[in-house]
Every structure is written in C-alpha cells, then in structure tokens.
Amino acid sequence: MIEAAAAADLQQITSLGASSLPSAWGLDALADAQARHDTLLEVVRESGEIVGYVLARCCAEEVEIHEIVIAPSRRRAGLGSALLAHALRAAGRAGARSAHLEVRANDAGALRFYQERRFREIGRRPRYYRSGEDAITMSRKLGPVRVDAEVVANEADGTTGRRLRLRVPGWPGAEPGQFVMLSPGPRTRVPRTDPLLPRPMAVYRTLGDGDEIEILYKISGRGTALLAGAGSGDRVGVVGPLGRGFAPPAEGEHALLVGGGTGTASLLGQAAAVASCGQATVLLGARTAGDLLGLAEFRALNVGLELATEDGSAGHHGFITEPLAKALAADPGAVVYACGPTPMMRAAAELAREHDARCVVSLENPMACGFGVCLGCAAPLVGGGFGLVCRDGPVFDASTVDWGNLS
Amino acid sequence: MSAAVDTCVDLGGIALRNPVLTASGTFGYGTEFAPFLDLTTIGGFVAKSLTVEPRTGNLPNRIHETPSGMLNAIGLENVGVDAFIAEKLPEIPDGVPVVASVFGTAPSEYVEVCKRLTGVPKVAGIEINASCPHVKAGGIEFGQNAELLAGLVRECRAATSLPLLVKLSPNVTRIADMARVAEAEGADGLAMINTLQALDVDLATRRPVLRNVLGGLSGPAILPVALRMVWQASQSVAIPICGIGGISTAEDAIKFLLCGATAVQVGTASYLNPMAAGEVAAGIEAWCAEQGVAAVRDLVGGLELP
Ligand SMILES: Cc1cc2nc3c(=O)[nH]c(=O)nc-3n(C[C@H](O)[C@H](O)[C@H](O)COP(=O)(O)OP(=O)(O)OC[C@H]3O[C@@H](n4cnc5c(N)ncnc54)[C@H](O)[C@@H]3O)c2cc1C
Ligand SMILES: Cc1cc2nc3c(=O)[nH]c(=O)nc-3n(C[C@H](O)[C@H](O)[C@H](O)COP(=O)(O)O)c2cc1C
Ligand code: FES
C-alpha cells in the first residue's frame, strides 16, 4: 500500500534515506519540501514500518524524481517499480509530460533499473556528487499520445501475419504488454464513420530511433482489412501506449511464455526482458505452420522455442498447452505468461494452478476507447467486480480472472 | 483575429465558454482525458451517471460495433456520488463547468444524489438521466412514461437549487410530449438524445451480441434521428436544449444548433479521437468566423424551412 507521508513519518524517512544514499535529504529540507504543493512524498508501509519511499517534485510539465529508496531487507520485491510507477502516474495526472532524474554514473544497478523503465540518458554532470562522482541525467516522456502516425511499411511477412511499421511523432515508448488503439485512414475534416471504432493492437516492438513501432497483425475483419490497405506514407491514427503491461521479471526468473495466434505479438517484449535476467522458454501455437507469427524475432532472442500446430505442419501436433504441461512438470517453479485465444489462456491458467505456478495473462476483450472511459472492456474478476482490460490490464494475474464469466 | 466570434452560451443557467460539452458515459469522470485534451478548451463536461452507492455493471459482452455506430449495455457501473466528489472532482482543473449526471432505480435515489451534489464546488449543474428503468414500476424507463417522468423531475427540482437538465429517452412515440412534461415540472433545460434501444445478432451462435440482449445504439448512425427529435422538442418548449447524438465534427454540431439546440454534447466520437470535443469547439468558432456569424448563439434555431 503506497500512501502520502505524514509529518510524523519524516524522521523515519530521513534515516532510511541516510542509510541508503550518501546525499539523501535531511530532515529540514524534507519538512520544507513536504509543506509544498508541488512535492510528492509517498511511502510504502509494512506492519507500521516504512520500508520505502519516493520523493519527487512537479514543475510545470516536468516531474523531477529526487529519491526512490527501499529498505535493504525489502529490495528485489518490486517495491521500487511500484513507487516509480505510482509517482509517474500521479505526476501525469498533475499535468507532467516528462520525467527527469539523476543517477550516479557508477551505479550500474540503478542505471539499468531506469533504462528498463524507459528512461534514456540525456547528459552527464561531471563531479556532481560530493564524492566527485559524475551524475548521469535521464529522462522519459509520460503518458499516452494521440497522433497521426505515418506508415513506413505495411506488408505480409511470408506467414498469414502482416507487419505494420509506423513512425509515431512523440512516441513515449512502451512497456512490454502495452498496446495502442489504431484508426486506419487519414484523419480528414470528415472522419470515417464505418468501421467506426479503433482497433486495439499490441506494440510488437520499437524500432528506429525509438519513434517507430511495429505492429504484428492478421486480417480478421473489416477494420484489419482497412488497416492492410494503408500504404507507406499513409496516416494511421494512434492512441497509446495504453494499459498496464507485464511487471519486470524478477532476477533469475524462469518463465514459460505461451502465445496463440496473434496473441504472440504481446509477448516479444517480455520474452526479451526475461531472457536478459533469467531463463525463458517461448511456446507458440497456431492452426497451421503459416499461422505461426514472429518466429524470426523470437529465434533471435536467447530463449528456448517450442512450437505446436493443430494440423501437425510444424512442431508438436496438437494444442500448445500439451507442451506447456510437460514444461511445467519439468520446471514447476516457472512463471507462465500467456496471450492468445481465451480458451488457450484459460487452459494455461488451469495448468499453472495444478502445478502451483504463477500465471499472468494478457486479455483481449473488445474495446471502444482503450483508455478507461466506455467501460466496455470489463473483465469479471473472482469474488465479484470487474477489471477494465484497457486500464487495469490487459495483463492480469490469471487467478484473479473469473474465467467462467469472461465471455 | 479581427472579428472574434462570441462563443459563450447560457444553458439553463450554466454559463459555458463555448457550446461543446461531452456526453455522460463517454468522458469518464474527466480525469482520463488529461493526456489528450485541455479541458478549458471545451464548454464543460458531463460525468458518467452517478448513483447513491457505487455499482458494478453487466457481464460481458457489453459493447458491439455496428454500421457507423455501436451498441452498449454497460449496466449503471459507476464509482458512486461520494467517491466522485471526494476523489474525482479535485483532479478537475478550476474553471471547467462540471455537469453531474444522476440516476437511480427510484425517485428517492435520484433525490439523494441531487442533494449530495448541491453546493459542491465545480458542480455547475445536474443532468437527470431519465433512461433508467424504474424498478418499482416494473422496469419501465422513467423517460418512457409521462407520469413517471413528471414525478421524477418534480422531486429532483425540489431537491436542488442547481441548474437542472433533464436527459430525455428517445425510445418514445412523441418526444415533444416528454419535453413539455420536463419543462412544466421546472427543468432548466433538456439534454437529448440518449441511446436508441437496439439489438444485433451473432449468426455463428444465433445469440444476441450483448449478454444483456438489448443495448443502446450510439454514434454517427443516430445523428439524423437525434436532429429530428431536437427539432421537434425545440418547437414545443422554451427552455434551452443540449443536442446529443452522433456528433463528431463541427458541421454535425452546427446542424444541431440550427435545429434549435443551444449547446451540444460529443459522445462516442471521443472514443475514436479523445481530442474530438476540442476540435468540434474550435471548428464551430472557425466556421462562424468564416461565415461572418458574430455570436454562436445567433445560429440557434436558424433552420430555414422550405
Ligand atoms: C490488448 C489487445 C491487444 C491486441 N493485439 C493484437 C495484435 O498485436 N495483433 C493482432 O492481430 N490482433 C491483436 N488484438 C486483436 C485485435 O484487436 C482484433 O483482431 C481486431 O480488433 C479485429 O478487428 P477486425 O476489424 O479485423 O474484426 P471485426 O470482426 O470486423 O471487428 C468487429 C469489432 O470486434 C472487435 N474485435 C474483433 N476481434 C477482436 C479480438 N480478438 N480482440 C478484441 N477485439 C476484437 C473489433 O475491435 C471491432 O470493434 C489485440 C486485442 C487486444 C484487446
Ligand atoms: C458506452 C456508453 C455509455 C453511456 N453511458 C451513459 C450514462 O451513464 N448516462 C447517460 O446519460 N448517457 C450515457 N450514454 C449515452 C451518451 O451520453 C449519449 O447520449 C449517446 O451515446 C448519444 O450520443 P453519441 O452518438 O454522440 O454517442 C452512454 C453511451 C455510451 C456509448
Ligand atoms: S475500452 Fe473503453 S473502458 Fe476499456
């Protein structure tokens, strides 16, 4: 539970800061800052004890992250991620469009932490710290954008899948598992009314200088057929990145990533993230060999790859959940990530439950807006209530989803 | 800008800097649009309809795309009036008129929500969503029965001093009758139309596309129906009308003004383009400048009949 710090917390925060950062703010500076409206000082409390905090200040359209500190005994539990995400969300609501911070040049762990969270190095301040160490300044953009993107390329890739490469001005970068809403066709004075709604599509990967995204998709109806007709130089409306993607994998994690059909497109980023700090096996299933999407990119990663087709034309003859069952039996501590048709995700969740393994799914419900206002994408959750797939997901812990009522 | 266009309008006592609001249920609680739209560029917004207690909605599927439109059956899902006041309103920038949409399953519930909203800073007015089934009257919509509607408006009128808009259901035989009822019971203005009751079928399963069977149709497909109803209502009442239904461009909005609407609401169009309402507002101003119209309110009711 993350909450605003109270005046009575300042003493504890200062000592936690002093024990972790050589240059942490002192009590007086903290008290002054906390009295100001533009300061964000939020803590994580566990059984009454403050085990982490974030200190940030919003200034016009920027937020400066001053300190994120986690008690040594509670590190590597995702608290830092949660505090950073919390601060960035709050700043976004307060109108910030970008976030900035400084990191010690020698602190490889912190540099990696922020790089993984889409911060990029923008400069260096020589001998910035009292110790004489340099500071690296980093920044990232916040929040989704709504722009007309330019089609760089849009073609079939030898499978039944197609690659749509878009140049998106001001693209803030996406976390693995986030998506965009795409409206094909130029935004003219009189917008197209049919088909009306934008189509949700995962951000398959980021290319170019970080301002190009690739979408991996299949023609499955009127909207995707229209999308396929967009040629290079044409415009496609983009709203994104949207949703909450996959949490960064834990150090040394073993993961089984299960993709079915176009669901495969949601998994590439997370497969790469797991491969960089643990062990990943990617299991891809489809009806027939020509429907297996994205093989080239998954093969280029340092991951194990297993395939299954319903007609036996590639890999295992049958459903991908059969190789998944074997893999889980061999590595019961693995985390399962799944995205694909609902029956596949449901089966994966069931298998994971039988093996006491954690399972994370990326749901694909129909959407109208993609940013939490129409309430059309609601997924029923265990114990009643709903999660919005576009805002609370698309990534959910499979054990929280009420599969029987999903569709 | 030599001859600046006067875009201000008065919607039943709600002063708007321009005539473009956003429709209930299509704009969340306003906060969701912060990354896309400067709320001070639109006239104001109507929040998702609020009930006394928070409510969850229907099981999926809740939405379905149709030709130039969509069906929805969300099912009254909202955070409840208290959470709206405590958590959502503080995040709305000052100077943005917020119209709170209210509903319930009995008049007493509407009254309670109206009371809790009255006197709350930033709440500039109340919109009564009369397209809600009255549970005790067998689930018939308040807005579909003149007596139920009269009773509801009377009680809400007595419960609040805020400007009171009544959002009419289009699912009636004679819209003008309903408009007159609302006016007679003290409404300061009308908002219309809500979604048209509709049904679509999935041939593969031979089932309705929505779990709720029936849904409400919105989007460009309903624009001509909405225009007709606004025009008919405007012929029958003196209170101002806020026109709603399929608006996605300034041209669409201007048609509503000509048919007698004082202001408009952009609904489904915000899903496809979260900046739509801002673009409609800017477009109306540009159109007026181009056409030599000095004040937007001069357009209201300017339909030239043959
Ligand atoms: C978070 C998310 C990420 C996705 N990522 C990808 C991706 O990377 N690549 C890809 O090919 N597809 C992806 N999809 C599925 C994609 O959105 C649908 O295939 C697409 O909307 C179908 O549109 P259509 O015009 O071809 O079909 P139509 O049948 O004409 O669509 C009619 C309506 O149903 C909706 N719809 C139909 N199928 C789906 C579906 N499977 N999921 C959600 N809505 C659907 C459409 O959006 C539209 O509103 C994703 C879906 C979600 C929710
Ligand atoms: C998904 C959805 C949810 C809606 N929820 C509400 C609501 O809570 N209260 C209300 O008065 N109208 C609601 N409406 C109706 C709209 O406010 C509007 O009257 C209708 O959609 C017609 O306008 P449009 O064609 O511009 O969307 C909803 C519409 C949609 C599409
Ligand atoms: S798609 Fe509109 S709320 Fe999720």
mmCIF file of C-alpha atoms in Angstrom, chain A residues 2-235:
data_model
loop_
_atom_site.group_PDB
_atom_site.id
_atom_site.type_symbol
_atom_site.label_atom_id
_atom_site.label_comp_id
_atom_site.label_asym_id
_atom_site.label_seq_id
_atom_site.Cartn_x
_atom_site.Cartn_y
_atom_site.Cartn_z
ATOM 1 C CA ILE A 2 1.509 3.296 -1.127
ATOM 2 C CA GLU A 3 0.331 6.404 0.675
ATOM 3 C CA ALA A 4 1.247 10.020 1.255
ATOM 4 C CA ALA A 5 3.779 10.531 4.029
ATOM 5 C CA ALA A 6 2.569 12.176 7.234
ATOM 6 C CA ALA A 7 4.612 14.719 9.195
ATOM 7 C CA ALA A 8 5.282 12.040 11.809
ATOM 8 C CA ASP A 9 6.952 9.896 9.131
ATOM 9 C CA LEU A 10 9.710 12.353 8.242
ATOM 10 C CA GLN A 11 12.135 11.134 10.900
ATOM 11 C CA GLN A 12 11.867 7.531 9.725
ATOM 12 C CA ILE A 13 12.167 8.597 6.073
ATOM 13 C CA THR A 14 15.320 10.602 6.749
ATOM 14 C CA SER A 15 17.040 7.708 8.482
ATOM 15 C CA LEU A 16 16.021 5.268 5.743
ATOM 16 C CA GLY A 17 17.381 7.739 3.167
ATOM 17 C CA ALA A 18 20.626 8.350 5.052
ATOM 18 C CA SER A 19 21.268 4.614 5.328
ATOM 19 C CA SER A 20 20.998 4.140 1.566
ATOM 20 C CA LEU A 21 22.049 7.385 -0.132
ATOM 21 C CA PRO A 22 25.166 9.356 0.758
ATOM 22 C CA SER A 23 23.403 12.571 -0.215
ATOM 23 C CA ALA A 24 19.848 11.952 0.968
ATOM 24 C CA TRP A 25 17.771 14.933 2.007
ATOM 25 C CA GLY A 26 17.959 15.965 5.654
ATOM 26 C CA LEU A 27 15.022 16.412 7.974
ATOM 27 C CA ASP A 28 14.652 20.166 7.488
ATOM 28 C CA ALA A 29 14.839 20.041 3.705
ATOM 29 C CA LEU A 30 12.299 17.240 3.706
ATOM 30 C CA ALA A 31 9.931 19.095 6.016
ATOM 31 C CA ASP A 32 10.168 22.223 3.825
ATOM 32 C CA ALA A 33 9.543 20.189 0.688
ATOM 33 C CA GLN A 34 6.644 18.297 2.163
ATOM 34 C CA ALA A 35 4.876 21.528 3.030
ATOM 35 C CA ARG A 36 4.829 22.459 -0.664
ATOM 36 C CA HIS A 37 2.014 21.512 -3.001
ATOM 37 C CA ASP A 38 4.322 20.512 -5.815
ATOM 38 C CA THR A 39 6.137 17.862 -3.782
ATOM 39 C CA LEU A 40 5.203 14.221 -3.858
ATOM 40 C CA LEU A 41 6.413 12.235 -0.855
ATOM 41 C CA GLU A 42 4.831 8.793 -0.688
ATOM 42 C CA VAL A 43 5.744 5.788 1.414
ATOM 43 C CA VAL A 44 5.282 2.031 1.446
ATOM 44 C CA ARG A 45 4.382 0.841 4.917
ATOM 45 C CA GLU A 46 4.578 -2.765 6.057
ATOM 46 C CA SER A 47 3.283 -3.597 9.538
ATOM 47 C CA GLY A 48 3.670 0.011 10.605
ATOM 48 C CA GLU A 49 7.255 0.305 9.373
ATOM 49 C CA ILE A 50 8.203 2.480 6.387
ATOM 50 C CA VAL A 51 10.128 0.218 4.026
ATOM 51 C CA GLY A 52 10.384 2.534 1.039
ATOM 52 C CA TYR A 53 9.583 5.996 -0.224
ATOM 53 C CA VAL A 54 9.640 8.198 -3.279
ATOM 54 C CA LEU A 55 10.386 11.905 -3.282
ATOM 55 C CA ALA A 56 9.547 13.885 -6.415
ATOM 56 C CA ARG A 57 8.681 17.425 -7.397
ATOM 57 C CA CYS A 58 6.429 18.576 -10.226
ATOM 58 C CA CYS A 59 7.372 21.737 -12.023
ATOM 59 C CA ALA A 60 5.173 22.892 -14.916
ATOM 60 C CA GLU A 61 5.153 19.995 -17.362
ATOM 61 C CA GLU A 62 8.060 18.129 -15.791
ATOM 62 C CA VAL A 63 8.470 15.908 -12.798
ATOM 63 C CA GLU A 64 11.874 15.525 -11.157
ATOM 64 C CA ILE A 65 12.352 12.229 -9.311
ATOM 65 C CA HIS A 66 14.709 13.094 -6.441
ATOM 66 C CA GLU A 67 14.901 9.871 -4.465
ATOM 67 C CA ILE A 68 13.498 6.359 -4.502
ATOM 68 C CA VAL A 69 14.711 4.360 -1.508
ATOM 69 C CA ILE A 70 13.836 0.815 -0.459
ATOM 70 C CA ALA A 71 14.959 -0.730 2.831
ATOM 71 C CA PRO A 72 17.766 -3.248 2.147
ATOM 72 C CA SER A 73 15.719 -6.157 3.514
ATOM 73 C CA ARG A 74 12.840 -5.407 1.117
ATOM 74 C CA ARG A 75 14.764 -4.924 -2.120
ATOM 75 C CA ARG A 76 14.103 -7.048 -5.241
ATOM 76 C CA ALA A 77 10.434 -7.313 -4.353
ATOM 77 C CA GLY A 78 9.180 -4.859 -6.935
ATOM 78 C CA LEU A 79 8.640 -2.021 -4.450
ATOM 79 C CA GLY A 80 10.915 0.356 -6.353
ATOM 80 C CA SER A 81 8.996 -0.324 -9.553
ATOM 81 C CA ALA A 82 5.708 0.221 -7.799
ATOM 82 C CA LEU A 83 6.838 3.509 -6.219
ATOM 83 C CA LEU A 84 8.211 4.814 -9.503
ATOM 84 C CA ALA A 85 5.055 3.858 -11.412
ATOM 85 C CA HIS A 86 2.945 5.449 -8.688
ATOM 86 C CA ALA A 87 4.924 8.698 -8.811
ATOM 87 C CA LEU A 88 4.802 8.840 -12.602
ATOM 88 C CA ARG A 89 1.061 8.293 -12.622
ATOM 89 C CA ALA A 90 0.499 10.997 -10.033
ATOM 90 C CA ALA A 91 2.739 13.364 -11.969
ATOM 91 C CA GLY A 92 0.899 12.570 -15.190
ATOM 92 C CA ARG A 93 -2.379 13.450 -13.508
ATOM 93 C CA ALA A 94 -0.863 16.698 -12.290
ATOM 94 C CA GLY A 95 -0.020 17.579 -15.889
ATOM 95 C CA ALA A 96 3.602 16.445 -16.195
ATOM 96 C CA ARG A 97 4.567 15.363 -19.710
ATOM 97 C CA SER A 98 8.100 14.216 -18.937
ATOM 98 C CA ALA A 99 10.144 12.871 -16.025
ATOM 99 C CA HIS A 100 13.779 13.604 -15.166
ATOM 100 C CA LEU A 101 16.294 12.265 -12.693
ATOM 101 C CA GLU A 102 19.985 11.938 -11.899
ATOM 102 C CA VAL A 103 21.800 8.685 -11.248
ATOM 103 C CA ARG A 104 25.377 8.067 -10.061
ATOM 104 C CA ALA A 105 27.438 7.172 -13.097
ATOM 105 C CA ASN A 106 28.886 4.153 -11.244
ATOM 106 C CA ASP A 107 25.566 2.796 -10.073
ATOM 107 C CA ALA A 108 25.016 0.203 -12.792
ATOM 108 C CA GLY A 109 22.032 -1.300 -10.991
ATOM 109 C CA ALA A 110 20.169 1.999 -10.831
ATOM 110 C CA LEU A 111 21.037 2.842 -14.445
ATOM 111 C CA ARG A 112 19.636 -0.484 -15.562
ATOM 112 C CA PHE A 113 16.550 -0.071 -13.384
ATOM 113 C CA TYR A 114 15.683 3.224 -15.056
ATOM 114 C CA GLN A 115 16.666 2.090 -18.559
ATOM 115 C CA GLU A 116 14.273 -0.836 -18.208
ATOM 116 C CA ARG A 117 11.607 1.672 -17.306
ATOM 117 C CA ARG A 118 12.124 3.670 -20.478
ATOM 118 C CA PHE A 119 14.382 6.382 -19.097
ATOM 119 C CA ARG A 120 17.094 7.419 -21.519
ATOM 120 C CA GLU A 121 20.426 9.033 -20.829
ATOM 121 C CA ILE A 122 20.350 12.681 -21.890
ATOM 122 C CA GLY A 123 23.501 14.080 -20.344
ATOM 123 C CA ARG A 124 26.262 13.862 -17.782
ATOM 124 C CA ARG A 125 27.167 16.256 -14.954
ATOM 125 C CA PRO A 126 30.877 15.897 -14.167
ATOM 126 C CA ARG A 127 31.752 15.582 -10.465
ATOM 127 C CA TYR A 128 28.179 16.285 -9.499
ATOM 128 C CA TYR A 129 28.292 14.377 -6.223
ATOM 129 C CA ARG A 130 30.354 15.306 -3.183
ATOM 130 C CA SER A 131 32.364 12.128 -3.699
ATOM 131 C CA GLY A 132 33.490 13.538 -7.059
ATOM 132 C CA GLU A 133 31.391 11.053 -8.963
ATOM 133 C CA ASP A 134 29.588 12.097 -12.177
ATOM 134 C CA ALA A 135 25.824 12.148 -12.452
ATOM 135 C CA ILE A 136 24.006 10.757 -15.470
ATOM 136 C CA THR A 137 20.840 12.696 -16.231
ATOM 137 C CA MET A 138 17.990 10.607 -17.590
ATOM 138 C CA SER A 139 14.524 11.422 -18.817
ATOM 139 C CA ARG A 140 11.451 9.889 -20.338
ATOM 140 C CA LYS A 141 8.150 11.075 -21.713
ATOM 141 C CA LEU A 142 4.967 10.356 -19.813
ATOM 142 C CA GLY A 143 1.516 9.263 -20.763
ATOM 143 C CA PRO A 144 -0.139 8.258 -23.969
ATOM 144 C CA VAL A 145 -0.176 10.385 -27.117
ATOM 145 C CA ARG A 146 -2.838 10.836 -29.793
ATOM 146 C CA VAL A 147 -1.223 11.440 -33.158
ATOM 147 C CA ASP A 148 -1.488 10.665 -36.833
ATOM 148 C CA ALA A 149 1.346 8.248 -37.415
ATOM 149 C CA GLU A 150 2.964 7.756 -40.796
ATOM 150 C CA VAL A 151 3.052 4.307 -42.327
ATOM 151 C CA VAL A 152 6.689 3.378 -43.002
ATOM 152 C CA ALA A 153 5.899 -0.129 -44.225
ATOM 153 C CA ASN A 154 2.923 -2.449 -44.184
ATOM 154 C CA GLU A 155 3.266 -5.868 -45.737
ATOM 155 C CA ALA A 156 2.719 -9.603 -45.405
ATOM 156 C CA ASP A 157 5.780 -11.329 -43.960
ATOM 157 C CA GLY A 158 5.534 -14.752 -45.593
ATOM 158 C CA THR A 159 3.133 -16.034 -42.929
ATOM 159 C CA THR A 160 -0.532 -15.104 -42.580
ATOM 160 C CA GLY A 161 0.731 -12.247 -40.408
ATOM 161 C CA ARG A 162 1.462 -8.727 -41.570
ATOM 162 C CA ARG A 163 3.941 -6.132 -40.323
ATOM 163 C CA LEU A 164 2.809 -2.552 -39.917
ATOM 164 C CA ARG A 165 5.637 -0.165 -39.184
ATOM 165 C CA LEU A 166 4.576 3.284 -38.024
ATOM 166 C CA ARG A 167 6.503 6.463 -37.338
ATOM 167 C CA VAL A 168 4.829 7.963 -34.273
ATOM 168 C CA PRO A 169 5.920 11.541 -33.530
ATOM 169 C CA GLY A 170 6.497 11.983 -29.794
ATOM 170 C CA TRP A 171 6.212 8.267 -29.061
ATOM 171 C CA PRO A 172 6.941 7.933 -25.322
ATOM 172 C CA GLY A 173 7.981 4.263 -25.503
ATOM 173 C CA ALA A 174 6.025 1.263 -24.267
ATOM 174 C CA GLU A 175 6.431 -1.339 -21.565
ATOM 175 C CA PRO A 176 6.176 -4.989 -22.648
ATOM 176 C CA GLY A 177 2.482 -5.866 -22.973
ATOM 177 C CA GLN A 178 1.170 -2.342 -23.581
ATOM 178 C CA PHE A 179 -0.985 -1.652 -26.627
ATOM 179 C CA VAL A 180 -2.219 1.104 -28.940
ATOM 180 C CA MET A 181 -5.616 1.913 -30.465
ATOM 181 C CA LEU A 182 -5.285 2.222 -34.246
ATOM 182 C CA SER A 183 -7.658 4.059 -36.574
ATOM 183 C CA PRO A 184 -6.728 3.375 -40.146
ATOM 184 C CA GLY A 185 -7.225 6.029 -42.761
ATOM 185 C CA PRO A 186 -6.209 9.670 -42.701
ATOM 186 C CA ARG A 187 -7.896 11.960 -40.218
ATOM 187 C CA THR A 188 -9.585 14.322 -42.604
ATOM 188 C CA ARG A 189 -12.085 17.071 -41.809
ATOM 189 C CA VAL A 190 -14.828 14.492 -42.080
ATOM 190 C CA PRO A 191 -13.691 11.397 -40.191
ATOM 191 C CA ARG A 192 -14.535 7.936 -41.409
ATOM 192 C CA THR A 193 -17.612 6.591 -39.663
ATOM 193 C CA ASP A 194 -17.503 2.985 -40.800
ATOM 194 C CA PRO A 195 -15.992 0.867 -39.446
ATOM 195 C CA LEU A 196 -16.269 3.219 -36.517
ATOM 196 C CA LEU A 197 -14.130 2.018 -33.648
ATOM 197 C CA PRO A 198 -10.353 1.970 -33.427
ATOM 198 C CA ARG A 199 -8.684 -1.469 -33.122
ATOM 199 C CA PRO A 200 -6.535 -2.470 -30.138
ATOM 200 C CA MET A 201 -3.131 -3.871 -31.139
ATOM 201 C CA ALA A 202 -0.104 -4.798 -29.062
ATOM 202 C CA VAL A 203 3.109 -2.856 -29.577
ATOM 203 C CA TYR A 204 5.189 -5.708 -31.007
ATOM 204 C CA ARG A 205 8.479 -3.830 -30.800
ATOM 205 C CA THR A 206 10.030 -0.385 -31.019
ATOM 206 C CA LEU A 207 12.304 0.400 -33.950
ATOM 207 C CA GLY A 208 14.210 3.290 -35.492
ATOM 208 C CA ASP A 209 15.344 5.901 -33.000
ATOM 209 C CA GLY A 210 12.630 4.822 -30.616
ATOM 210 C CA ASP A 211 9.940 6.725 -32.502
ATOM 211 C CA GLU A 212 8.834 3.845 -34.702
ATOM 212 C CA ILE A 213 6.655 0.958 -33.612
ATOM 213 C CA GLU A 214 5.905 -2.314 -35.307
ATOM 214 C CA ILE A 215 2.507 -3.993 -35.134
ATOM 215 C CA LEU A 216 2.181 -7.692 -35.952
ATOM 216 C CA TYR A 217 -1.366 -8.434 -37.066
ATOM 217 C CA LYS A 218 -3.675 -10.563 -39.146
ATOM 218 C CA ILE A 219 -6.594 -9.575 -41.332
ATOM 219 C CA SER A 220 -9.623 -10.849 -39.446
ATOM 220 C CA GLY A 221 -12.430 -8.448 -40.329
ATOM 221 C CA ARG A 222 -13.330 -5.044 -41.709
ATOM 222 C CA GLY A 223 -11.023 -2.933 -39.566
ATOM 223 C CA THR A 224 -7.914 -5.017 -40.078
ATOM 224 C CA ALA A 225 -8.689 -5.252 -43.819
ATOM 225 C CA LEU A 226 -8.769 -1.452 -43.931
ATOM 226 C CA LEU A 227 -5.517 -1.335 -41.979
ATOM 227 C CA ALA A 228 -3.927 -3.694 -44.509
ATOM 228 C CA GLY A 229 -4.826 -1.236 -47.272
ATOM 229 C CA ALA A 230 -2.681 1.557 -45.770
ATOM 230 C CA GLY A 231 0.417 2.099 -47.912
ATOM 231 C CA SER A 232 3.671 3.758 -46.991
ATOM 232 C CA GLY A 233 3.195 7.477 -46.454
ATOM 233 C CA ASP A 234 -0.461 6.995 -45.449
ATOM 234 C CA ARG A 235 -1.613 8.012 -41.971
#
